[in-house]
RNA sequence: GGCGACGUACCCAAGUGGCUAAGGGGGAGGUCUGCAAAACCUCUAUGCAUCGGUUCGAAUCCGAUCGUCGCCUCCA
């Protein structure tokens, strides 16, 4: 079953066929780095992370570009508007680029914690003024823009396709636009490509029209075309960017090249708090750094993936707590498989986020749909797993469980516009079957365990990025902590042997206080760190 | 005002024409266990905002009503 994606441009689900058979060019609007990232950023970038991971999983080579907006945007519509970064810089009495740098690092820090793979290229808007100026010049040369008093505006009436993404007409737009008495614009819906820098404006670049700075939308057009070419496969971003940002990008790009800018427009929905959009200006935004104090980053990631990227996701304490429990349930199964596999606790190699795991040979499919490149087996996929002729891995059966049926279910879900919630549901069902089987079977063939481990490594790990990681230390790891724990556990085992329940319970309660959970099982006692949330 | 979404159990959330309405959390009962935890088993929406309509058949399509939200201004 081929991959289908919901294209905002056509408002329907379409088969995904990239321009180049095996290569997917994707551009996602990045953050404006004037503040810490919040849960909304997590939803957006985790969503696109999984989209990119899945495209790689089914065999595509993916080139992923995501900008860093460090030039800032105007806070207001008109000329009096003050650059966000500059306002922030003035408040803190530092250079705007210092602010931008600080929050750029903060952004990547948060994204790394969330297991979001770094984009292949993260271009800064401030470093691409030349490209942006060139684009503006081209638009002027083509008669789609005009200069007014040191600024340049896009003439929307000269571009026939304006409004095709957001479904608006110029009449509707001009009706909604505020009347600006002092406007230099010829038409209310025209938008700035280049703005003249007023005295005191710190971020400025020389241009053919005098000193100034790029307009609101040019950066994405310029950088997308520079690194991915004039026509790309996917352009992603938050729903709120559909208009005007993306609409303007189309106008600028297609106006300048005469070619289609983007084949598939993908938009993720918003995070809400108590049913309302989370936003800085609304004063209800929750920064990721705050959130991570309360819930671990993997829990936040998992929470995001439990709803579809095109649905709103309502944030609440209860919902996060539920997600934490659910993720723990999945992790318990995976850890159990690993422990049975050899007690290393890390049988899948570097779990979760391993870019190396994505290195795989590209191979043409016979059916003309390029979604079936061959994949190299990672170390974790030894054992029973093998590579299927069509390129997707086979897992066979393990302890009576039809892993291929689960793999199929997982892929069917993801093939339908990246339905991660359904894919996760399949993992939960598998998890129950595995728990059940492991409980039943005291000895399981290593090959079966390896197949299970490989299955989780590929699907929960490579695609969804929700495998348990090093920080969740368990009885499998070796270090001083481990040594001490085994000492405590052996002492406690003696108290239990002597039926000194009060004492053994005291030990367990004490460890609970320290954030360590004990589990007394038939085979012995295991321990783990209690998860956050 | 214009444009566009959404309303599924106590909570989160899939499903968009056809088997018994996914999955997670919570709750109830049970198995295991010294107890607890984890795990497993059973139960927890004759109904998908409401009312009409189309259809052999609708949570899913159409219309109306009520409610919530988003975009139209920087915003993931």
Coordinates of C-alpha atoms (C1' of nucleotides) in Angstrom, one line a residue:
Chain A
X1 CA 0.0 0.0 0.0
X2 CA 1.5 3.3 -1.1
X3 CA 2.0 6.3 1.1
X4 CA -0.7 8.9 1.0
X5 CA -0.4 12.4 2.4
X6 CA -3.0 15.1 3.0
X7 CA -2.1 18.1 0.8
X8 CA -3.3 21.4 2.0
X9 CA -3.1 22.7 -1.5
X10 CA -5.7 20.3 -2.8
X11 CA -7.4 19.7 0.6
X12 CA -7.3 16.0 0.1
X13 CA -5.4 12.8 0.6
X14 CA -3.1 12.2 -2.4
X15 CA -0.6 9.4 -3.3
X16 CA 2.8 10.5 -2.4
X17 CA 5.1 10.5 -5.5
X18 CA 8.2 12.7 -5.1
X19 CA 9.6 14.6 -8.0
X20 CA 12.7 12.4 -8.0
X21 CA 11.9 8.8 -7.6
X22 CA 14.1 8.1 -4.6
X23 CA 14.8 11.5 -3.2
X24 CA 12.5 13.5 -1.0
X25 CA 13.2 17.2 -0.6
X26 CA 11.5 18.6 2.4
X27 CA 11.5 22.1 3.9
X28 CA 9.9 22.8 7.3
X29 CA 9.5 26.3 8.7
X30 CA 11.8 26.6 11.7
X31 CA 11.5 28.6 14.8
X32 CA 11.9 32.3 15.3
X33 CA 14.7 32.3 18.0
X34 CA 13.6 35.1 20.3
X35 CA 12.4 32.9 23.2
X36 CA 12.5 29.4 24.6
X37 CA 10.6 26.8 22.6
X38 CA 7.2 25.6 23.9
X39 CA 5.0 22.6 23.6
X40 CA 3.7 23.9 20.3
X41 CA 7.2 23.6 18.8
X42 CA 7.4 20.1 20.2
X43 CA 4.2 19.1 18.4
X44 CA 5.4 20.6 15.1
X45 CA 8.9 19.3 15.1
X46 CA 8.2 15.9 16.5
X47 CA 5.5 15.5 13.9
X48 CA 7.8 16.3 11.1
X49 CA 10.6 14.3 12.6
X50 CA 8.5 11.2 12.5
X51 CA 7.5 12.1 8.9
X52 CA 11.1 12.3 7.9
X53 CA 12.0 9.1 9.8
X54 CA 9.2 7.2 8.2
X55 CA 10.1 8.4 4.7
X56 CA 13.6 7.1 5.4
X57 CA 12.2 3.9 6.9
X58 CA 10.4 3.0 3.7
X59 CA 13.5 3.6 1.7
X60 CA 13.7 7.2 0.5
X61 CA 16.8 9.3 0.7
X62 CA 15.5 12.5 2.5
X63 CA 17.1 15.9 2.3
X64 CA 15.6 17.9 5.2
X65 CA 16.1 21.6 5.5
X66 CA 14.7 23.7 8.4
X67 CA 15.5 27.4 8.8
X68 CA 16.4 29.3 11.9
X69 CA 14.8 32.7 11.8
X70 CA 17.2 35.0 13.5
X71 CA 16.3 38.2 11.6
X72 CA 13.1 38.5 13.4
X73 CA 9.7 39.6 12.2
X74 CA 7.9 42.8 12.7
X75 CA 5.6 42.8 15.7
X76 CA 3.2 45.2 14.0
X77 CA 1.9 45.5 10.5
X78 CA 3.1 48.9 9.7
X79 CA 6.3 50.8 9.5
X80 CA 6.4 51.6 13.2
X81 CA 6.7 47.9 13.9
X82 CA 9.7 46.8 15.9
X83 CA 11.7 43.7 15.3
X84 CA 11.0 41.1 17.9
X85 CA 14.7 40.3 18.3
X86 CA 15.6 43.9 18.6
X87 CA 12.9 44.5 21.2
X88 CA 14.2 41.6 23.2
X89 CA 17.8 42.7 22.7
X90 CA 16.9 46.2 23.9
X91 CA 15.3 44.8 27.0
X92 CA 18.3 42.8 27.8
X93 CA 20.9 45.3 26.6
X94 CA 22.7 42.9 24.3
X95 CA 23.2 42.5 20.6
X96 CA 20.3 40.8 18.8
X97 CA 22.6 38.1 17.5
X98 CA 23.5 37.1 21.0
X99 CA 19.8 36.6 21.8
X100 CA 19.4 34.7 18.6
X101 CA 22.3 32.5 19.3
X102 CA 21.2 31.8 22.8
X103 CA 17.8 30.7 21.8
X104 CA 19.0 28.8 18.8
X105 CA 21.1 26.7 21.2
X106 CA 18.2 26.4 23.5
X107 CA 16.0 25.2 20.7
X108 CA 18.4 22.5 19.6
X109 CA 18.9 21.4 23.2
X110 CA 15.1 20.9 23.6
X111 CA 14.8 19.2 20.2
X112 CA 17.7 16.8 21.0
X113 CA 16.0 16.0 24.3
X114 CA 12.8 15.2 22.4
X115 CA 14.7 12.8 20.2
X116 CA 14.2 15.0 17.1
X117 CA 16.8 14.3 14.6
X118 CA 18.7 17.3 13.4
X119 CA 17.7 18.6 10.0
X120 CA 20.3 18.0 7.3
X121 CA 20.7 21.7 6.9
X122 CA 19.7 24.4 9.4
X123 CA 20.3 27.7 7.5
X124 CA 20.1 31.0 9.3
X125 CA 18.1 33.7 7.7
X126 CA 20.7 36.3 8.8
X127 CA 23.3 34.5 6.7
X128 CA 21.3 34.6 3.5
X129 CA 20.6 38.2 2.9
X130 CA 22.4 37.9 -0.5
X131 CA 20.0 35.2 -1.7
X132 CA 17.0 37.1 -0.4
X133 CA 18.1 40.3 -2.2
X134 CA 18.6 38.3 -5.4
X135 CA 15.1 36.9 -5.1
X136 CA 13.7 40.4 -4.6
X137 CA 15.6 41.7 -7.6
X138 CA 14.2 38.9 -9.8
X139 CA 10.7 39.7 -8.7
X140 CA 11.3 43.4 -9.5
X141 CA 12.7 42.4 -12.9
X142 CA 9.6 40.4 -13.6
X143 CA 7.3 43.2 -12.8
X144 CA 5.8 41.4 -9.8
X145 CA 7.1 43.8 -7.2
X146 CA 7.6 47.5 -6.9
X147 CA 9.8 49.8 -4.9
X148 CA 8.5 52.5 -2.6
X149 CA 10.6 54.8 -0.5
X150 CA 13.4 52.3 0.0
X151 CA 11.1 49.3 0.6
X152 CA 10.0 46.7 -1.9
X153 CA 6.5 45.2 -2.0
X154 CA 5.1 42.2 -3.8
X155 CA 2.2 43.2 -6.1
X156 CA -0.3 40.4 -5.3
X157 CA -2.6 41.5 -8.1
X158 CA 0.1 40.7 -10.6
X159 CA 0.3 37.1 -9.4
X160 CA -2.7 35.0 -10.5
X161 CA -2.2 32.2 -8.0
X162 CA -2.3 34.3 -4.9
X163 CA -4.7 32.7 -2.5
X164 CA -4.6 29.2 -3.8
X165 CA -3.2 27.7 -0.7
X166 CA -5.4 29.4 1.9
X167 CA -8.5 29.4 -0.4
X168 CA -8.9 33.1 -0.2
X169 CA -9.6 35.6 -2.9
X170 CA -8.2 39.1 -3.2
X171 CA -11.6 40.5 -2.5
X172 CA -11.9 38.6 0.7
X173 CA -8.4 39.6 1.7
X174 CA -8.7 43.3 0.9
X175 CA -12.0 43.3 2.9
X176 CA -10.3 42.0 5.9
X177 CA -7.1 44.0 5.8
X178 CA -6.9 46.9 8.2
X179 CA -6.9 50.3 6.6
X180 CA -3.5 51.8 6.8
X181 CA -3.5 55.5 6.1
X182 CA 0.2 56.0 5.7
X183 CA 0.8 52.8 3.6
X184 CA 3.2 52.9 0.8
X185 CA 1.5 49.9 -0.6
X186 CA -0.4 50.1 -3.8
X187 CA -2.9 47.5 -2.7
X188 CA -3.8 46.6 0.9
X189 CA -2.9 42.9 0.5
X190 CA 0.5 43.6 -0.9
X191 CA 3.3 42.4 1.4
X192 CA 6.8 43.5 2.0
X193 CA 9.8 41.8 0.4
X194 CA 12.3 44.3 1.7
X195 CA 11.9 46.9 4.4
X196 CA 13.9 50.1 4.7
X197 CA 15.8 50.3 8.0
X198 CA 14.9 53.3 10.1
X199 CA 17.7 55.0 12.0
X200 CA 18.4 52.9 15.1
X201 CA 17.4 49.7 13.5
X202 CA 20.3 47.4 14.5
X203 CA 19.9 44.5 12.1
X204 CA 20.4 46.0 8.6
X205 CA 22.0 45.0 5.3
X206 CA 23.0 47.0 2.3
X207 CA 20.8 46.5 -0.7
X208 CA 20.1 48.1 -4.1
X209 CA 17.3 50.0 -2.4
X210 CA 19.3 51.3 0.5
X211 CA 20.0 49.8 4.0
X212 CA 17.3 47.6 5.1
X213 CA 16.2 44.1 6.1
X214 CA 14.3 41.3 4.5
X215 CA 10.5 41.1 4.6
X216 CA 8.5 38.6 6.5
X217 CA 8.4 35.7 4.1
X218 CA 11.4 35.9 1.7
X219 CA 13.8 33.9 3.8
X220 CA 11.9 30.6 3.4
X221 CA 11.6 31.0 -0.3
X222 CA 15.3 32.0 -0.7
X223 CA 16.7 29.2 1.5
X224 CA 14.4 26.5 0.3
X225 CA 15.3 27.2 -3.3
X226 CA 19.0 27.6 -2.5
X227 CA 19.3 24.2 -0.8
X228 CA 16.5 22.1 -2.3
X229 CA 16.0 23.6 -5.7
X230 CA 13.1 25.6 -7.3
X231 CA 10.6 22.8 -6.9
X232 CA 10.4 20.6 -3.8
X233 CA 8.3 17.7 -2.6
X234 CA 7.2 18.7 0.8
X235 CA 6.9 22.0 2.6
X236 CA 5.8 21.7 6.2
X237 CA 4.9 24.0 9.0
X238 CA 2.2 24.9 11.6
X239 CA -1.3 25.5 10.4
X240 CA -1.2 29.2 11.5
X241 CA 1.5 29.7 8.9
X242 CA -0.7 28.7 6.0
X243 CA -1.8 32.3 5.7
X244 CA -0.1 34.6 5.1
X245 CA 3.3 33.1 5.4
X246 CA 3.0 30.1 3.0
X247 CA 0.7 31.9 0.7
X248 CA 3.3 34.6 0.3
X249 CA 6.1 32.1 -0.2
X250 CA 4.3 30.5 -3.1
X251 CA 3.7 33.9 -4.7
X252 CA 7.4 34.9 -4.3
X253 CA 8.8 31.6 -5.4
X254 CA 6.6 30.8 -8.3
X255 CA 6.6 34.4 -9.3
X256 CA 10.3 34.4 -9.6
X257 CA 10.8 31.0 -11.2
X258 CA 7.6 30.3 -13.1
X259 CA 7.7 26.8 -11.7
X260 CA 5.6 25.0 -9.0
X261 CA 7.3 25.7 -5.7
X262 CA 6.0 22.8 -3.6
X263 CA 4.2 19.6 -4.5
X264 CA 2.8 18.7 -1.1
X265 CA 2.0 21.3 1.6
X266 CA 1.7 19.6 5.0
X267 CA 0.4 21.5 8.1
X268 CA 0.4 20.4 11.6
X269 CA -2.3 21.5 14.0
X270 CA -2.0 23.4 17.2
X271 CA -1.5 22.5 20.8
X272 CA -4.3 23.8 23.0
X273 CA -4.5 24.3 26.7
X274 CA -8.0 23.9 28.1
X275 CA -9.2 24.0 24.6
X276 CA -7.5 27.2 23.7
X277 CA -4.5 27.7 21.4
X278 CA -1.2 27.9 23.2
X279 CA 0.6 31.0 22.2
X280 CA 3.1 33.5 23.6
X281 CA 0.8 36.4 23.1
X282 CA -2.0 34.5 24.9
X283 CA 0.1 34.1 27.9
X284 CA -0.6 30.4 28.2
X285 CA 2.4 28.9 26.6
X286 CA 4.3 26.3 28.4
X287 CA 8.0 26.2 27.6
X288 CA 9.7 22.9 27.0
X289 CA 12.2 23.6 29.7
X290 CA 9.4 24.0 32.2
X291 CA 7.6 20.9 30.8
X292 CA 10.7 18.8 31.1
X293 CA 10.9 19.5 34.8
X294 CA 7.5 17.9 35.2
X295 CA 7.6 15.2 32.5
X296 CA 10.6 13.6 30.8
X297 CA 11.2 14.7 27.2
X298 CA 10.4 11.2 25.9
X299 CA 7.0 11.4 27.6
X300 CA 6.3 14.7 25.9
X301 CA 7.3 13.2 22.6
X302 CA 5.1 10.2 23.2
X303 CA 2.2 12.4 24.2
X304 CA 2.6 14.4 20.9
X305 CA 2.6 11.2 18.9
X306 CA -0.5 9.8 20.5
X307 CA -2.6 12.2 18.5
X308 CA -2.5 12.8 14.7
X309 CA -0.4 15.6 13.5
X310 CA -3.3 17.3 11.8
X311 CA -5.5 17.2 14.9
X312 CA -5.3 19.6 17.8
X313 CA -3.7 18.2 20.9
X314 CA -5.2 19.3 24.2
X315 CA -2.7 19.6 26.9
X316 CA -3.5 18.7 30.5
X317 CA -2.0 17.2 33.6
X318 CA -4.2 14.1 33.3
X319 CA -3.3 13.6 29.6
X320 CA 0.4 13.8 30.3
X321 CA 0.1 11.5 33.2
X322 CA -1.7 9.1 31.0
X323 CA 1.0 9.3 28.4
X324 CA 3.7 8.7 30.9
X325 CA 2.0 5.6 32.1
X326 CA 1.4 4.3 28.6
X327 CA 5.0 4.9 27.5
X328 CA 6.2 3.1 30.6
X329 CA 4.0 0.2 29.7
X330 CA 5.6 -0.1 26.3
X331 CA 9.1 0.3 27.8
X332 CA 8.5 -2.4 30.4
X333 CA 7.9 -4.9 27.6
X334 CA 10.9 -3.8 25.6
X335 CA 13.2 -3.9 28.6
X336 CA 11.9 -7.3 29.5
X337 CA 12.9 -8.5 26.0
X338 CA 16.3 -7.0 26.4
X339 CA 16.9 -8.4 29.8
X340 CA 15.9 -11.9 28.6
X341 CA 18.2 -11.4 25.7
X342 CA 21.3 -11.3 27.7
X343 CA 21.0 -8.9 30.6
X344 CA 22.9 -6.2 28.9
X345 CA 19.8 -4.0 29.0
X346 CA 20.9 -2.5 25.8
X347 CA 20.6 -5.3 23.2
X348 CA 19.6 -3.0 20.5
X349 CA 22.8 -1.1 20.4
X350 CA 22.2 2.6 20.6
X351 CA 18.5 2.7 20.9
X352 CA 16.0 5.4 19.9
X353 CA 17.9 7.9 17.9
X354 CA 20.6 6.5 15.8
X355 CA 21.2 8.4 12.6
X356 CA 23.5 5.6 11.5
X357 CA 20.5 3.3 11.4
X358 CA 19.2 5.3 8.6
X359 CA 22.1 4.7 6.3
X360 CA 20.7 2.3 3.7
X361 CA 21.2 1.6 0.2
X362 CA 18.7 3.0 -2.3
X363 CA 17.4 0.6 -4.8
X364 CA 14.9 1.1 -7.5
X365 CA 11.6 -0.7 -7.1
X366 CA 10.1 -2.6 -9.9
X367 CA 6.6 -1.1 -9.5
X368 CA 7.6 2.4 -10.3
X369 CA 6.8 3.6 -6.8
X370 CA 10.1 4.4 -5.2
X371 CA 8.9 3.7 -1.7
X372 CA 10.8 0.4 -1.5
X373 CA 14.5 1.0 -1.3
X374 CA 16.5 -1.8 0.2
X375 CA 17.6 -1.4 3.7
X376 CA 20.7 -2.5 5.4
X377 CA 20.2 -4.5 8.5
X378 CA 21.5 -2.9 11.6
X379 CA 23.3 -4.9 14.2
X380 CA 20.0 -5.1 16.1
X381 CA 18.3 -6.8 13.2
X382 CA 20.5 -9.9 13.2
X383 CA 18.9 -13.1 14.2
X384 CA 15.7 -14.0 12.6
X385 CA 15.0 -10.8 10.8
X386 CA 15.8 -10.6 7.2
X387 CA 15.4 -8.2 4.3
X388 CA 12.4 -8.8 2.2
X389 CA 12.8 -8.7 -1.6
X390 CA 10.7 -5.6 -1.9
X391 CA 13.0 -3.9 0.5
X392 CA 11.1 -3.9 3.7
X393 CA 12.3 -6.0 6.5
X394 CA 10.8 -9.3 7.5
X395 CA 10.6 -10.4 11.1
X396 CA 8.8 -13.7 10.8
X397 CA 7.3 -15.2 13.9
X398 CA 8.5 -15.1 17.5
X399 CA 7.1 -17.1 20.4
X400 CA 4.0 -17.7 18.3
X401 CA 3.5 -14.0 17.4
X402 CA 3.1 -13.0 13.8
X403 CA 5.5 -10.1 13.7
X404 CA 5.1 -9.5 10.0
X405 CA 1.3 -8.9 10.5
X406 CA 2.2 -6.3 13.1
X407 CA 4.7 -4.7 10.8
X408 CA 2.1 -4.6 8.1
X409 CA -0.4 -3.0 10.5
X410 CA 2.2 -0.4 11.5
X411 CA 3.0 0.5 8.0
X412 CA -0.7 0.6 6.9
X413 CA -1.2 3.2 9.7
X414 CA 1.8 5.2 8.8
X415 CA 1.0 5.0 5.1
X416 CA -2.2 6.8 5.7
X417 CA -0.9 10.3 6.2
X418 CA 1.5 9.3 9.0
X419 CA -1.1 8.0 11.4
X420 CA 1.2 7.6 14.4
X421 CA -1.6 7.0 17.0
X422 CA -2.7 4.0 15.1
X423 CA 0.8 2.7 14.7
X424 CA 1.3 3.1 18.4
X425 CA -1.9 1.2 19.0
X426 CA -0.4 -1.7 17.1
X427 CA 2.6 -1.6 19.3
X428 CA 0.5 -1.7 22.4
X429 CA -1.3 -4.8 21.1
X430 CA 2.0 -6.4 20.3
X431 CA 3.2 -5.5 23.7
X432 CA 0.4 -7.3 25.4
X433 CA 1.0 -10.4 23.3
X434 CA 4.7 -10.3 24.1
X435 CA 4.1 -9.9 27.8
X436 CA 1.7 -12.7 27.8
X437 CA 4.0 -15.0 25.9
X438 CA 7.0 -14.2 28.0
X439 CA 5.0 -14.8 31.2
X440 CA 4.0 -18.2 29.8
X441 CA 7.3 -19.3 28.4
X442 CA 10.1 -19.7 30.9
X443 CA 12.7 -20.2 28.2
X444 CA 12.6 -18.5 24.8
X445 CA 14.9 -19.0 21.9
X446 CA 17.4 -16.2 21.5
X447 CA 16.4 -15.9 17.8
X448 CA 12.9 -15.1 18.9
X449 CA 14.0 -12.5 21.4
X450 CA 16.3 -11.0 18.8
X451 CA 13.4 -10.7 16.3
X452 CA 11.3 -9.0 18.9
X453 CA 14.1 -6.7 19.8
X454 CA 14.7 -5.9 16.2
X455 CA 11.0 -5.2 15.6
X456 CA 10.9 -2.7 18.5
X457 CA 14.2 -1.2 17.4
X458 CA 12.9 -0.5 13.9
X459 CA 9.4 0.6 14.6
X460 CA 9.3 2.1 18.1
X461 CA 13.0 3.2 17.7
X462 CA 13.9 4.2 14.2
X463 CA 10.4 5.5 13.1
X464 CA 8.8 6.8 16.2
X465 CA 11.9 7.4 18.4
X466 CA 10.2 6.2 21.6
X467 CA 12.5 3.4 22.7
X468 CA 13.7 3.4 26.3
X469 CA 17.0 5.1 26.6
X470 CA 20.1 5.2 28.8
X471 CA 18.6 7.5 31.4
X472 CA 16.1 4.9 32.4
X473 CA 18.7 2.8 34.2
X474 CA 17.6 -0.7 35.1
X475 CA 19.0 -3.8 36.6
X476 CA 20.8 -4.4 33.3
X477 CA 23.4 -1.7 33.5
X478 CA 26.8 -2.1 35.2
X479 CA 28.3 0.6 37.3
X480 CA 28.7 1.5 41.0
X481 CA 25.0 2.1 41.3
X482 CA 24.3 -1.3 39.9
X483 CA 26.7 -2.9 42.3
X484 CA 25.2 -1.2 45.3
X485 CA 21.7 -2.2 44.2
X486 CA 22.6 -5.8 43.8
X487 CA 24.1 -5.7 47.3
X488 CA 20.9 -4.2 48.7
X489 CA 18.8 -6.6 46.8
X490 CA 20.7 -9.6 48.1
X491 CA 20.4 -8.4 51.6
X492 CA 16.7 -7.9 51.2
X493 CA 16.4 -11.3 49.7
X494 CA 17.7 -12.7 52.9
X495 CA 15.2 -10.8 55.0
X496 CA 12.4 -12.1 52.8
X497 CA 13.8 -15.6 53.1
X498 CA 13.5 -15.2 56.9
X499 CA 10.1 -13.7 56.4
X500 CA 11.1 -10.5 58.0
X501 CA 8.4 -8.6 56.1
X502 CA 8.6 -5.4 58.1
X503 CA 12.3 -5.0 57.3
X504 CA 12.0 -6.0 53.7
X505 CA 9.1 -3.6 53.2
X506 CA 11.2 -0.9 54.9
X507 CA 14.0 -1.4 52.4
X508 CA 11.5 -1.2 49.5
X509 CA 9.8 1.9 50.8
X510 CA 13.1 3.6 51.4
X511 CA 14.1 2.9 47.8
X512 CA 10.8 4.2 46.6
X513 CA 11.6 7.4 48.4
X514 CA 14.8 7.6 46.4
X515 CA 12.9 7.1 43.2
X516 CA 13.7 3.4 42.7
X517 CA 10.9 0.9 42.2
X518 CA 11.4 -2.7 43.1
X519 CA 9.5 -5.6 41.5
X520 CA 9.5 -8.9 43.2
X521 CA 9.1 -11.6 40.6
X522 CA 9.3 -15.4 40.7
X523 CA 12.8 -15.3 39.3
X524 CA 14.0 -12.7 41.7
X525 CA 13.8 -9.0 42.3
X526 CA 14.4 -6.3 39.7
X527 CA 14.6 -2.6 40.0
X528 CA 14.2 0.5 37.9
X529 CA 14.0 4.2 38.2
X530 CA 10.5 5.4 38.7
X531 CA 9.5 7.4 35.6
X532 CA 8.6 11.1 35.9
X533 CA 5.0 12.1 35.8
Chain B
rG1 C1' -17.8 40.4 8.9
rG2 C1' -14.9 36.7 5.5
rC3 C1' -12.5 31.8 5.3
rG4 C1' -11.7 27.0 7.7
rA5 C1' -11.8 23.2 11.4
rC6 C1' -13.8 20.4 15.3
rG7 C1' -17.7 18.2 18.8
rU8 C1' -16.4 10.0 19.8
rA9 C1' -16.9 6.8 27.2
rC10 C1' -14.6 9.8 33.6
rC11 C1' -9.8 11.9 30.8
rC12 C1' -6.6 11.8 26.3
rA13 C1' -7.5 9.9 21.5
rA14 C1' -8.0 6.7 16.5
rG15 C1' -11.8 5.6 13.1
rU16 C1' -14.5 9.6 7.6
rG17 C1' -20.1 4.4 4.1
rG18 C1' -20.6 -2.0 5.8
rC19 C1' -17.6 -7.4 10.7
rU20 C1' -18.6 -7.0 18.0
rA21 C1' -16.8 1.9 17.5
rA22 C1' -8.8 1.2 17.8
rG23 C1' -5.2 2.2 21.6
rG24 C1' -3.6 4.6 26.3
rG25 C1' -4.9 6.4 31.2
rG26 C1' -8.6 5.9 35.1
rG27 C1' -12.3 2.7 37.5
rA28 C1' -14.5 -2.4 39.0
rG29 C1' -13.6 -7.6 39.6
rG30 C1' -10.1 -11.7 39.1
rU31 C1' -5.0 -14.5 38.4
rC32 C1' -0.1 -14.4 40.3
rU33 C1' 2.2 -12.6 44.9
rG34 C1' 3.9 -12.6 52.1
rC35 C1' 2.3 -7.7 50.8
rA36 C1' 3.3 -4.2 47.1
rA37 C1' 4.8 -3.4 42.0
rA38 C1' 4.8 -5.2 37.1
rA39 C1' 2.2 -8.4 34.0
rC40 C1' -2.0 -11.2 32.4
rC41 C1' -7.7 -12.1 32.1
rU42 C1' -12.8 -10.1 32.3
rC43 C1' -15.9 -5.8 32.5
rU44 C1' -16.3 -0.3 31.8
rA45 C1' -20.0 4.2 24.6
rU46 C1' -26.8 -0.7 21.6
rG47 C1' -23.9 4.5 20.8
rC48 C1' -20.2 8.7 18.2
rA49 C1' -23.3 17.3 20.1
rU50 C1' -28.8 17.6 18.6
rC51 C1' -32.6 17.2 14.9
rG52 C1' -33.9 15.9 10.0
rG53 C1' -32.4 13.8 5.2
rU54 C1' -29.7 10.5 1.4
rU55 C1' -28.7 5.1 1.4
rC56 C1' -30.0 -1.8 1.7
rG57 C1' -26.6 0.2 5.3
rA58 C1' -23.7 6.4 8.4
rA59 C1' -19.9 8.3 13.9
rU60 C1' -18.5 8.6 8.8
rC61 C1' -22.2 11.8 3.1
rC62 C1' -26.0 16.2 2.8
rG63 C1' -28.9 20.2 5.5
rA64 C1' -30.3 22.8 9.8
rU65 C1' -29.4 23.9 15.0
rC66 C1' -26.4 24.3 19.3
rG67 C1' -21.4 24.5 21.2
rU68 C1' -16.0 25.0 20.9
rC69 C1' -11.8 26.6 18.4
rG70 C1' -8.3 28.4 14.5
rC71 C1' -6.9 31.9 10.5
rC72 C1' -7.8 36.8 8.4
rU73 C1' -1.8 40.7 12.6
rC74 C1' 4.3 38.0 14.7
rC75 C1' 3.2 32.9 16.1
rA76 C1' 4.9 25.6 15.5

